[in-house]
């Protein structure tokens, strides 16, 4: 059960980090070789900090998981981050989730349950 809670925490942090990545990019100018792009990085430092913090905490948690659990069991379970990311995108960015995405999410959950149960 402990692995399950750690993996859920990890995958939520990864999903949040990726959502923050999109938010950060939406506040920045388009990439080019001009200084405007690089200045926009400094103007949006708080989004970059939040994104980096989310990924940093996820990395620390992942190191803990790798130390205490089998990689062959833990790594496939990280696919749950796709589902959390999809749900966050629907809530925050009003993205539509198709039936095939829900079916795919169900298959991911089924696979995770099979891996977790053995």
mmCIF file of N, CA and C in Angstrom:
data_model
loop_
_atom_site.group_PDB
_atom_site.id
_atom_site.type_symbol
_atom_site.label_atom_id
_atom_site.label_comp_id
_atom_site.label_asym_id
_atom_site.label_seq_id
_atom_site.Cartn_x
_atom_site.Cartn_y
_atom_site.Cartn_z
ATOM 1 N N UNK A 1 0.824 -1.199 0.000
ATOM 2 C CA UNK A 1 0.000 0.000 0.000
ATOM 3 C C UNK A 1 0.863 1.256 0.000
ATOM 4 N N UNK A 2 2.015 1.178 0.681
ATOM 5 C CA UNK A 2 2.884 2.342 0.752
ATOM 6 C C UNK A 2 3.389 2.740 -0.631
ATOM 7 N N UNK A 3 3.731 1.737 -1.466
ATOM 8 C CA UNK A 3 4.181 2.036 -2.822
ATOM 9 C C UNK A 3 3.076 2.759 -3.589
ATOM 10 N N UNK A 4 1.857 2.336 -3.421
ATOM 11 C CA UNK A 4 0.740 2.966 -4.116
ATOM 12 C C UNK A 4 0.601 4.440 -3.788
ATOM 13 N N UNK A 5 0.684 4.772 -2.514
ATOM 14 C CA UNK A 5 0.576 6.182 -2.097
ATOM 15 C C UNK A 5 1.755 7.004 -2.602
ATOM 16 N N UNK A 6 2.937 6.419 -2.570
ATOM 17 C CA UNK A 6 4.123 7.129 -3.076
ATOM 18 C C UNK A 6 4.018 7.369 -4.576
ATOM 19 N N UNK A 7 3.573 6.361 -5.306
ATOM 20 C CA UNK A 7 3.440 6.501 -6.764
ATOM 21 C C UNK A 7 2.369 7.522 -7.111
ATOM 22 N N UNK A 8 1.251 7.501 -6.417
ATOM 23 C CA UNK A 8 0.199 8.489 -6.683
ATOM 24 C C UNK A 8 0.716 9.891 -6.405
ATOM 25 N N UNK A 9 1.446 10.062 -5.310
ATOM 26 C CA UNK A 9 2.034 11.372 -5.009
ATOM 27 C C UNK A 9 3.012 11.793 -6.101
ATOM 28 N N UNK A 10 3.861 10.869 -6.519
ATOM 29 C CA UNK A 10 4.835 11.152 -7.576
ATOM 30 C C UNK A 10 4.146 11.551 -8.868
ATOM 31 N N UNK A 11 3.157 10.784 -9.283
ATOM 32 C CA UNK A 11 2.513 11.055 -10.565
ATOM 33 C C UNK A 11 1.704 12.347 -10.538
ATOM 34 N N UNK A 12 1.136 12.685 -9.404
ATOM 35 C CA UNK A 12 0.437 13.971 -9.284
ATOM 36 C C UNK A 12 1.442 15.120 -9.395
ATOM 37 N N UNK A 13 2.594 14.981 -8.744
ATOM 38 C CA UNK A 13 3.635 16.012 -8.852
ATOM 39 C C UNK A 13 4.120 16.167 -10.291
ATOM 40 N N UNK A 14 4.286 15.047 -10.994
ATOM 41 C CA UNK A 14 4.710 15.115 -12.397
ATOM 42 C C UNK A 14 3.653 15.799 -13.267
ATOM 43 N N UNK A 15 2.399 15.473 -13.031
ATOM 44 C CA UNK A 15 1.316 16.099 -13.793
ATOM 45 C C UNK A 15 1.245 17.592 -13.503
ATOM 46 N N UNK A 16 1.375 17.966 -12.247
ATOM 47 C CA UNK A 16 1.363 19.386 -11.876
ATOM 48 C C UNK A 16 2.541 20.099 -12.527
ATOM 49 N N UNK A 17 3.720 19.474 -12.504
ATOM 50 C CA UNK A 17 4.892 20.069 -13.139
ATOM 51 C C UNK A 17 4.681 20.319 -14.620
ATOM 52 N N UNK A 18 4.062 19.373 -15.306
ATOM 53 C CA UNK A 18 3.813 19.554 -16.733
ATOM 54 C C UNK A 18 2.748 20.607 -17.008
ATOM 55 N N UNK A 19 1.746 20.691 -16.165
ATOM 56 C CA UNK A 19 0.743 21.754 -16.303
ATOM 57 C C UNK A 19 1.402 23.117 -16.074
ATOM 58 N N UNK A 20 2.254 23.196 -15.064
ATOM 59 C CA UNK A 20 2.977 24.445 -14.817
ATOM 60 C C UNK A 20 3.913 24.790 -15.973
ATOM 61 N N UNK A 21 4.448 23.768 -16.627
ATOM 62 C CA UNK A 21 5.285 23.991 -17.809
ATOM 63 C C UNK A 21 4.469 24.675 -18.901
ATOM 64 N N UNK A 22 3.249 24.199 -19.125
ATOM 65 C CA UNK A 22 2.383 24.814 -20.141
ATOM 66 C C UNK A 22 2.003 26.239 -19.738
ATOM 67 N N UNK A 23 1.677 26.439 -18.470
ATOM 68 C CA UNK A 23 1.335 27.778 -17.998
ATOM 69 C C UNK A 23 2.522 28.715 -18.168
ATOM 70 N N UNK A 24 3.707 28.236 -17.811
ATOM 71 C CA UNK A 24 4.922 29.040 -17.964
ATOM 72 C C UNK A 24 5.113 29.453 -19.414
ATOM 73 N N UNK A 25 4.988 28.506 -20.322
ATOM 74 C CA UNK A 25 5.181 28.795 -21.749
ATOM 75 C C UNK A 25 4.128 29.760 -22.269
ATOM 76 N N UNK A 26 2.922 29.679 -21.752
ATOM 77 C CA UNK A 26 1.866 30.580 -22.221
ATOM 78 C C UNK A 26 2.118 32.022 -21.796
ATOM 79 N N UNK A 27 2.919 32.224 -20.753
ATOM 80 C CA UNK A 27 3.239 33.572 -20.302
ATOM 81 C C UNK A 27 4.520 34.122 -20.929
ATOM 82 N N UNK A 28 5.166 33.304 -21.748
ATOM 83 C CA UNK A 28 6.421 33.729 -22.361
ATOM 84 C C UNK A 28 6.193 34.063 -23.830
ATOM 85 N N UNK A 29 7.103 34.846 -24.390
ATOM 86 C CA UNK A 29 7.017 35.141 -25.812
ATOM 87 C C UNK A 29 7.491 33.919 -26.587
ATOM 88 N N UNK A 30 7.211 33.887 -27.877
ATOM 89 C CA UNK A 30 7.647 32.774 -28.715
ATOM 90 C C UNK A 30 9.163 32.725 -28.767
ATOM 91 N N UNK A 31 9.675 31.500 -28.875
ATOM 92 C CA UNK A 31 11.127 31.342 -28.894
ATOM 93 C C UNK A 31 11.715 31.965 -30.157
ATOM 94 N N UNK A 32 12.742 32.745 -29.948
ATOM 95 C CA UNK A 32 13.534 33.298 -31.049
ATOM 96 C C UNK A 32 14.895 33.663 -30.478
ATOM 97 N N UNK A 33 15.758 34.125 -31.324
ATOM 98 C CA UNK A 33 17.110 34.448 -30.886
ATOM 99 C C UNK A 33 17.203 35.846 -30.276
ATOM 100 N N UNK A 34 16.104 36.538 -30.212
ATOM 101 C CA UNK A 34 16.111 37.894 -29.687
ATOM 102 C C UNK A 34 16.065 37.875 -28.158
ATOM 103 N N UNK A 35 16.413 38.972 -27.590
ATOM 104 C CA UNK A 35 16.463 39.068 -26.132
ATOM 105 C C UNK A 35 15.080 39.049 -25.499
ATOM 106 N N UNK A 36 14.040 39.332 -26.257
ATOM 107 C CA UNK A 36 12.683 39.371 -25.696
ATOM 108 C C UNK A 36 12.303 38.018 -25.078
ATOM 109 N N UNK A 37 12.667 36.941 -25.756
ATOM 110 C CA UNK A 37 12.357 35.608 -25.226
ATOM 111 C C UNK A 37 13.060 35.386 -23.893
ATOM 112 N N UNK A 38 14.334 35.712 -23.845
ATOM 113 C CA UNK A 38 15.108 35.477 -22.627
ATOM 114 C C UNK A 38 14.669 36.402 -21.494
ATOM 115 N N UNK A 39 14.259 37.598 -21.830
ATOM 116 C CA UNK A 39 13.726 38.503 -20.807
ATOM 117 C C UNK A 39 12.409 37.981 -20.250
ATOM 118 N N UNK A 40 11.611 37.344 -21.100
ATOM 119 C CA UNK A 40 10.330 36.814 -20.626
ATOM 120 C C UNK A 40 10.539 35.688 -19.619
ATOM 121 N N UNK A 41 11.686 35.021 -19.686
ATOM 122 C CA UNK A 41 11.992 33.997 -18.679
ATOM 123 C C UNK A 41 12.093 34.647 -17.304
ATOM 124 N N UNK A 42 12.794 35.771 -17.239
ATOM 125 C CA UNK A 42 12.975 36.444 -15.953
ATOM 126 C C UNK A 42 11.693 37.105 -15.460
ATOM 127 N N UNK A 43 10.840 37.520 -16.379
ATOM 128 C CA UNK A 43 9.570 38.125 -15.975
ATOM 129 C C UNK A 43 8.616 37.091 -15.376
ATOM 130 N N UNK A 44 8.788 35.847 -15.749
ATOM 131 C CA UNK A 44 7.896 34.773 -15.301
ATOM 132 C C UNK A 44 8.600 33.815 -14.359
ATOM 133 N N UNK A 45 9.511 34.300 -13.570
ATOM 134 C CA UNK A 45 10.331 33.471 -12.703
ATOM 135 C C UNK A 45 9.512 32.640 -11.733
ATOM 136 N N UNK A 46 8.378 33.152 -11.272
ATOM 137 C CA UNK A 46 7.581 32.437 -10.275
ATOM 138 C C UNK A 46 6.966 31.169 -10.857
ATOM 139 N N UNK A 47 6.569 31.210 -12.147
ATOM 140 C CA UNK A 47 6.039 30.000 -12.787
ATOM 141 C C UNK A 47 7.154 28.986 -12.978
ATOM 142 N N UNK A 48 8.316 29.474 -13.370
ATOM 143 C CA UNK A 48 9.467 28.590 -13.571
ATOM 144 C C UNK A 48 9.887 27.976 -12.239
ATOM 145 N N UNK A 49 9.868 28.769 -11.187
ATOM 146 C CA UNK A 49 10.216 28.266 -9.854
ATOM 147 C C UNK A 49 9.220 27.194 -9.409
ATOM 148 N N UNK A 50 7.942 27.441 -9.585
ATOM 149 C CA UNK A 50 6.914 26.466 -9.186
ATOM 150 C C UNK A 50 7.069 25.169 -9.973
ATOM 151 N N UNK A 51 7.308 25.297 -11.279
ATOM 152 C CA UNK A 51 7.494 24.124 -12.125
ATOM 153 C C UNK A 51 8.728 23.347 -11.671
ATOM 154 N N UNK A 52 9.839 24.053 -11.469
ATOM 155 C CA UNK A 52 11.075 23.403 -11.046
ATOM 156 C C UNK A 52 10.939 22.742 -9.690
ATOM 157 N N UNK A 53 10.233 23.385 -8.783
ATOM 158 C CA UNK A 53 10.019 22.820 -7.457
ATOM 159 C C UNK A 53 9.203 21.536 -7.532
ATOM 160 N N UNK A 54 8.191 21.536 -8.362
ATOM 161 C CA UNK A 54 7.368 20.347 -8.532
ATOM 162 C C UNK A 54 8.199 19.183 -9.073
ATOM 163 N N UNK A 55 8.994 19.446 -10.109
ATOM 164 C CA UNK A 55 9.842 18.395 -10.678
ATOM 165 C C UNK A 55 10.945 17.971 -9.699
ATOM 166 N N UNK A 56 11.474 18.918 -8.926
ATOM 167 C CA UNK A 56 12.526 18.598 -7.959
ATOM 168 C C UNK A 56 11.997 17.672 -6.865
ATOM 169 N N UNK A 57 10.838 18.013 -6.310
ATOM 170 C CA UNK A 57 10.242 17.162 -5.267
ATOM 171 C C UNK A 57 9.906 15.790 -5.846
ATOM 172 N N UNK A 58 9.421 15.764 -7.082
ATOM 173 C CA UNK A 58 9.127 14.483 -7.730
ATOM 174 C C UNK A 58 10.402 13.655 -7.890
ATOM 175 N N UNK A 59 11.499 14.292 -8.240
ATOM 176 C CA UNK A 59 12.773 13.573 -8.402
ATOM 177 C C UNK A 59 13.250 12.992 -7.074
ATOM 178 N N UNK A 60 13.116 13.757 -5.991
ATOM 179 C CA UNK A 60 13.502 13.263 -4.665
ATOM 180 C C UNK A 60 12.626 12.073 -4.273
ATOM 181 N N UNK A 61 11.335 12.204 -4.514
ATOM 182 C CA UNK A 61 10.410 11.114 -4.209
ATOM 183 C C UNK A 61 10.732 9.876 -5.046
ATOM 184 N N UNK A 62 11.078 10.079 -6.307
ATOM 185 C CA UNK A 62 11.418 8.966 -7.198
ATOM 186 C C UNK A 62 12.679 8.256 -6.695
ATOM 187 N N UNK A 63 13.663 9.013 -6.215
ATOM 188 C CA UNK A 63 14.873 8.390 -5.666
ATOM 189 C C UNK A 63 14.533 7.534 -4.447
ATOM 190 N N UNK A 64 13.630 8.017 -3.617
ATOM 191 C CA UNK A 64 13.201 7.241 -2.455
ATOM 192 C C UNK A 64 12.516 5.950 -2.909
ATOM 193 N N UNK A 65 11.626 6.074 -3.878
ATOM 194 C CA UNK A 65 10.912 4.896 -4.388
ATOM 195 C C UNK A 65 11.897 3.882 -4.956
ATOM 196 N N UNK A 66 12.875 4.346 -5.735
ATOM 197 C CA UNK A 66 13.855 3.432 -6.328
ATOM 198 C C UNK A 66 14.708 2.732 -5.272
ATOM 199 N N UNK A 67 14.951 3.412 -4.182
ATOM 200 C CA UNK A 67 15.756 2.817 -3.114
ATOM 201 C C UNK A 67 15.004 1.696 -2.398
ATOM 202 N N UNK A 68 13.686 1.836 -2.268
ATOM 203 C CA UNK A 68 12.925 0.915 -1.438
ATOM 204 C C UNK A 68 12.045 -0.084 -2.191
ATOM 205 N N UNK A 69 11.901 0.080 -3.490
ATOM 206 C CA UNK A 69 11.006 -0.810 -4.242
ATOM 207 C C UNK A 69 11.669 -1.258 -5.544
ATOM 208 N N UNK A 70 11.143 -2.316 -6.101
ATOM 209 C CA UNK A 70 11.659 -2.837 -7.370
ATOM 210 C C UNK A 70 11.310 -1.878 -8.506
ATOM 211 N N UNK A 71 12.291 -1.584 -9.342
ATOM 212 C CA UNK A 71 12.071 -0.699 -10.489
ATOM 213 C C UNK A 71 11.053 -1.316 -11.446
ATOM 214 N N UNK A 72 11.128 -2.634 -11.620
ATOM 215 C CA UNK A 72 10.222 -3.303 -12.555
ATOM 216 C C UNK A 72 8.764 -3.189 -12.124
ATOM 217 N N UNK A 73 8.540 -2.933 -10.858
ATOM 218 C CA UNK A 73 7.178 -2.751 -10.370
ATOM 219 C C UNK A 73 6.806 -1.273 -10.305
ATOM 220 N N UNK A 74 7.747 -0.430 -9.887
ATOM 221 C CA UNK A 74 7.452 0.987 -9.681
ATOM 222 C C UNK A 74 7.347 1.765 -10.992
ATOM 223 N N UNK A 75 8.262 1.503 -11.923
ATOM 224 C CA UNK A 75 8.304 2.340 -13.130
ATOM 225 C C UNK A 75 7.024 2.277 -13.964
ATOM 226 N N UNK A 76 6.464 1.109 -14.227
ATOM 227 C CA UNK A 76 5.217 1.097 -15.008
ATOM 228 C C UNK A 76 4.072 1.861 -14.344
ATOM 229 N N UNK A 77 4.105 1.941 -13.026
ATOM 230 C CA UNK A 77 3.036 2.633 -12.309
ATOM 231 C C UNK A 77 3.075 4.149 -12.527
ATOM 232 N N UNK A 78 4.219 4.668 -12.983
ATOM 233 C CA UNK A 78 4.310 6.105 -13.241
ATOM 234 C C UNK A 78 3.446 6.528 -14.422
ATOM 235 N N UNK A 79 2.935 5.555 -15.171
ATOM 236 C CA UNK A 79 2.042 5.899 -16.288
ATOM 237 C C UNK A 79 0.754 6.561 -15.808
ATOM 238 N N UNK A 80 0.490 6.488 -14.515
ATOM 239 C CA UNK A 80 -0.682 7.184 -13.965
ATOM 240 C C UNK A 80 -0.577 8.697 -14.153
ATOM 241 N N UNK A 81 0.640 9.196 -14.326
ATOM 242 C CA UNK A 81 0.802 10.646 -14.526
ATOM 243 C C UNK A 81 0.090 11.113 -15.793
ATOM 244 N N UNK A 82 -0.033 10.239 -16.792
ATOM 245 C CA UNK A 82 -0.773 10.606 -18.005
ATOM 246 C C UNK A 82 -2.232 10.905 -17.684
ATOM 247 N N UNK A 83 -2.794 10.100 -16.818
ATOM 248 C CA UNK A 83 -4.203 10.279 -16.458
ATOM 249 C C UNK A 83 -4.392 11.554 -15.646
ATOM 250 N N UNK A 84 -3.535 11.772 -14.653
ATOM 251 C CA UNK A 84 -3.642 12.992 -13.852
ATOM 252 C C UNK A 84 -3.414 14.237 -14.715
ATOM 253 N N UNK A 85 -2.475 14.140 -15.645
ATOM 254 C CA UNK A 85 -2.230 15.264 -16.549
ATOM 255 C C UNK A 85 -3.436 15.553 -17.427
ATOM 256 N N UNK A 86 -4.062 14.510 -17.916
ATOM 257 C CA UNK A 86 -5.240 14.665 -18.756
ATOM 258 C C UNK A 86 -6.383 15.324 -17.976
ATOM 259 N N UNK A 87 -6.583 14.889 -16.755
ATOM 260 C CA UNK A 87 -7.652 15.454 -15.926
ATOM 261 C C UNK A 87 -7.361 16.918 -15.591
ATOM 262 N N UNK A 88 -6.120 17.221 -15.236
ATOM 263 C CA UNK A 88 -5.762 18.612 -14.947
ATOM 264 C C UNK A 88 -5.922 19.498 -16.180
ATOM 265 N N UNK A 89 -5.565 18.970 -17.347
ATOM 266 C CA UNK A 89 -5.717 19.741 -18.587
ATOM 267 C C UNK A 89 -7.189 20.034 -18.860
ATOM 268 N N UNK A 90 -8.042 19.070 -18.578
ATOM 269 C CA UNK A 90 -9.472 19.281 -18.780
ATOM 270 C C UNK A 90 -10.011 20.338 -17.815
ATOM 271 N N UNK A 91 -9.553 20.293 -16.585
ATOM 272 C CA UNK A 91 -10.042 21.246 -15.577
ATOM 273 C C UNK A 91 -9.484 22.648 -15.814
ATOM 274 N N UNK A 92 -8.170 22.743 -15.989
ATOM 275 C CA UNK A 92 -7.519 24.056 -16.044
ATOM 276 C C UNK A 92 -7.556 24.716 -17.422
ATOM 277 N N UNK A 93 -7.445 23.904 -18.475
ATOM 278 C CA UNK A 93 -7.360 24.463 -19.818
ATOM 279 C C UNK A 93 -8.614 24.205 -20.649
ATOM 280 N N UNK A 94 -9.607 23.583 -20.022
ATOM 281 C CA UNK A 94 -10.882 23.285 -20.688
ATOM 282 C C UNK A 94 -10.695 22.416 -21.932
ATOM 283 N N UNK A 95 -9.685 21.530 -21.878
ATOM 284 C CA UNK A 95 -9.467 20.609 -22.992
ATOM 285 C C UNK A 95 -10.509 19.494 -22.943
ATOM 286 N N UNK A 96 -10.949 19.085 -24.105
ATOM 287 C CA UNK A 96 -11.941 18.012 -24.196
ATOM 288 C C UNK A 96 -11.240 16.663 -24.100
ATOM 289 N N UNK A 97 -11.858 15.766 -23.367
ATOM 290 C CA UNK A 97 -11.337 14.402 -23.260
ATOM 291 C C UNK A 97 -12.262 13.501 -24.064
ATOM 292 N N UNK A 98 -11.683 12.799 -25.012
ATOM 293 C CA UNK A 98 -12.470 11.946 -25.907
ATOM 294 C C UNK A 98 -12.723 10.585 -25.264
ATOM 295 N N UNK A 99 -13.646 9.860 -25.869
ATOM 296 C CA UNK A 99 -13.959 8.512 -25.370
ATOM 297 C C UNK A 99 -12.733 7.611 -25.463
ATOM 298 N N UNK A 100 -11.959 7.745 -26.526
ATOM 299 C CA UNK A 100 -10.775 6.899 -26.654
ATOM 300 C C UNK A 100 -9.734 7.224 -25.577
ATOM 301 N N UNK A 101 -9.663 8.491 -25.148
ATOM 302 C CA UNK A 101 -8.756 8.841 -24.058
ATOM 303 C C UNK A 101 -9.218 8.207 -22.743
ATOM 304 N N UNK A 102 -10.524 8.208 -22.517
ATOM 305 C CA UNK A 102 -11.043 7.569 -21.306
ATOM 306 C C UNK A 102 -10.807 6.062 -21.345
ATOM 307 N N UNK A 103 -10.996 5.461 -22.505
ATOM 308 C CA UNK A 103 -10.744 4.015 -22.638
ATOM 309 C C UNK A 103 -9.271 3.717 -22.391
ATOM 310 N N UNK A 104 -8.396 4.524 -22.986
ATOM 311 C CA UNK A 104 -6.961 4.353 -22.761
ATOM 312 C C UNK A 104 -6.594 4.524 -21.295
ATOM 313 N N UNK A 105 -7.221 5.489 -20.642
ATOM 314 C CA UNK A 105 -6.972 5.696 -19.211
ATOM 315 C C UNK A 105 -7.425 4.484 -18.400
ATOM 316 N N UNK A 106 -8.550 3.921 -18.791
ATOM 317 C CA UNK A 106 -9.032 2.709 -18.120
ATOM 318 C C UNK A 106 -8.065 1.551 -18.291
ATOM 319 N N UNK A 107 -7.472 1.447 -19.485
ATOM 320 C CA UNK A 107 -6.483 0.390 -19.716
ATOM 321 C C UNK A 107 -5.225 0.619 -18.875
ATOM 322 N N UNK A 108 -4.817 1.873 -18.760
ATOM 323 C CA UNK A 108 -3.649 2.185 -17.922
ATOM 324 C C UNK A 108 -3.931 1.813 -16.470
ATOM 325 N N UNK A 109 -5.102 2.184 -15.980
ATOM 326 C CA UNK A 109 -5.458 1.862 -14.592
ATOM 327 C C UNK A 109 -5.518 0.353 -14.391
ATOM 328 N N UNK A 110 -6.099 -0.349 -15.354
ATOM 329 C CA UNK A 110 -6.165 -1.805 -15.267
ATOM 330 C C UNK A 110 -4.769 -2.407 -15.222
ATOM 331 N N UNK A 111 -3.888 -1.928 -16.081
ATOM 332 C CA UNK A 111 -2.507 -2.416 -16.079
ATOM 333 C C UNK A 111 -1.804 -2.128 -14.773
ATOM 334 N N UNK A 112 -2.006 -0.943 -14.230
ATOM 335 C CA UNK A 112 -1.391 -0.592 -12.945
ATOM 336 C C UNK A 112 -1.914 -1.471 -11.818
ATOM 337 N N UNK A 113 -3.199 -1.738 -11.838
ATOM 338 C CA UNK A 113 -3.767 -2.612 -10.811
ATOM 339 C C UNK A 113 -3.200 -4.025 -10.908
ATOM 340 N N UNK A 114 -3.006 -4.510 -12.138
ATOM 341 C CA UNK A 114 -2.408 -5.840 -12.314
ATOM 342 C C UNK A 114 -0.974 -5.872 -11.798
ATOM 343 N N UNK A 115 -0.210 -4.846 -12.135
ATOM 344 C CA UNK A 115 1.179 -4.782 -11.682
ATOM 345 C C UNK A 115 1.237 -4.660 -10.168
ATOM 346 N N UNK A 116 0.397 -3.815 -9.616
ATOM 347 C CA UNK A 116 0.406 -3.550 -8.177
ATOM 348 C C UNK A 116 -0.054 -4.760 -7.364
ATOM 349 N N UNK A 117 -0.920 -5.568 -7.941
ATOM 350 C CA UNK A 117 -1.485 -6.693 -7.182
ATOM 351 C C UNK A 117 -0.546 -7.885 -7.091
ATOM 352 N N UNK A 118 0.531 -7.906 -7.884
ATOM 353 C CA UNK A 118 1.444 -9.060 -7.852
ATOM 354 C C UNK A 118 2.804 -8.676 -7.356
#
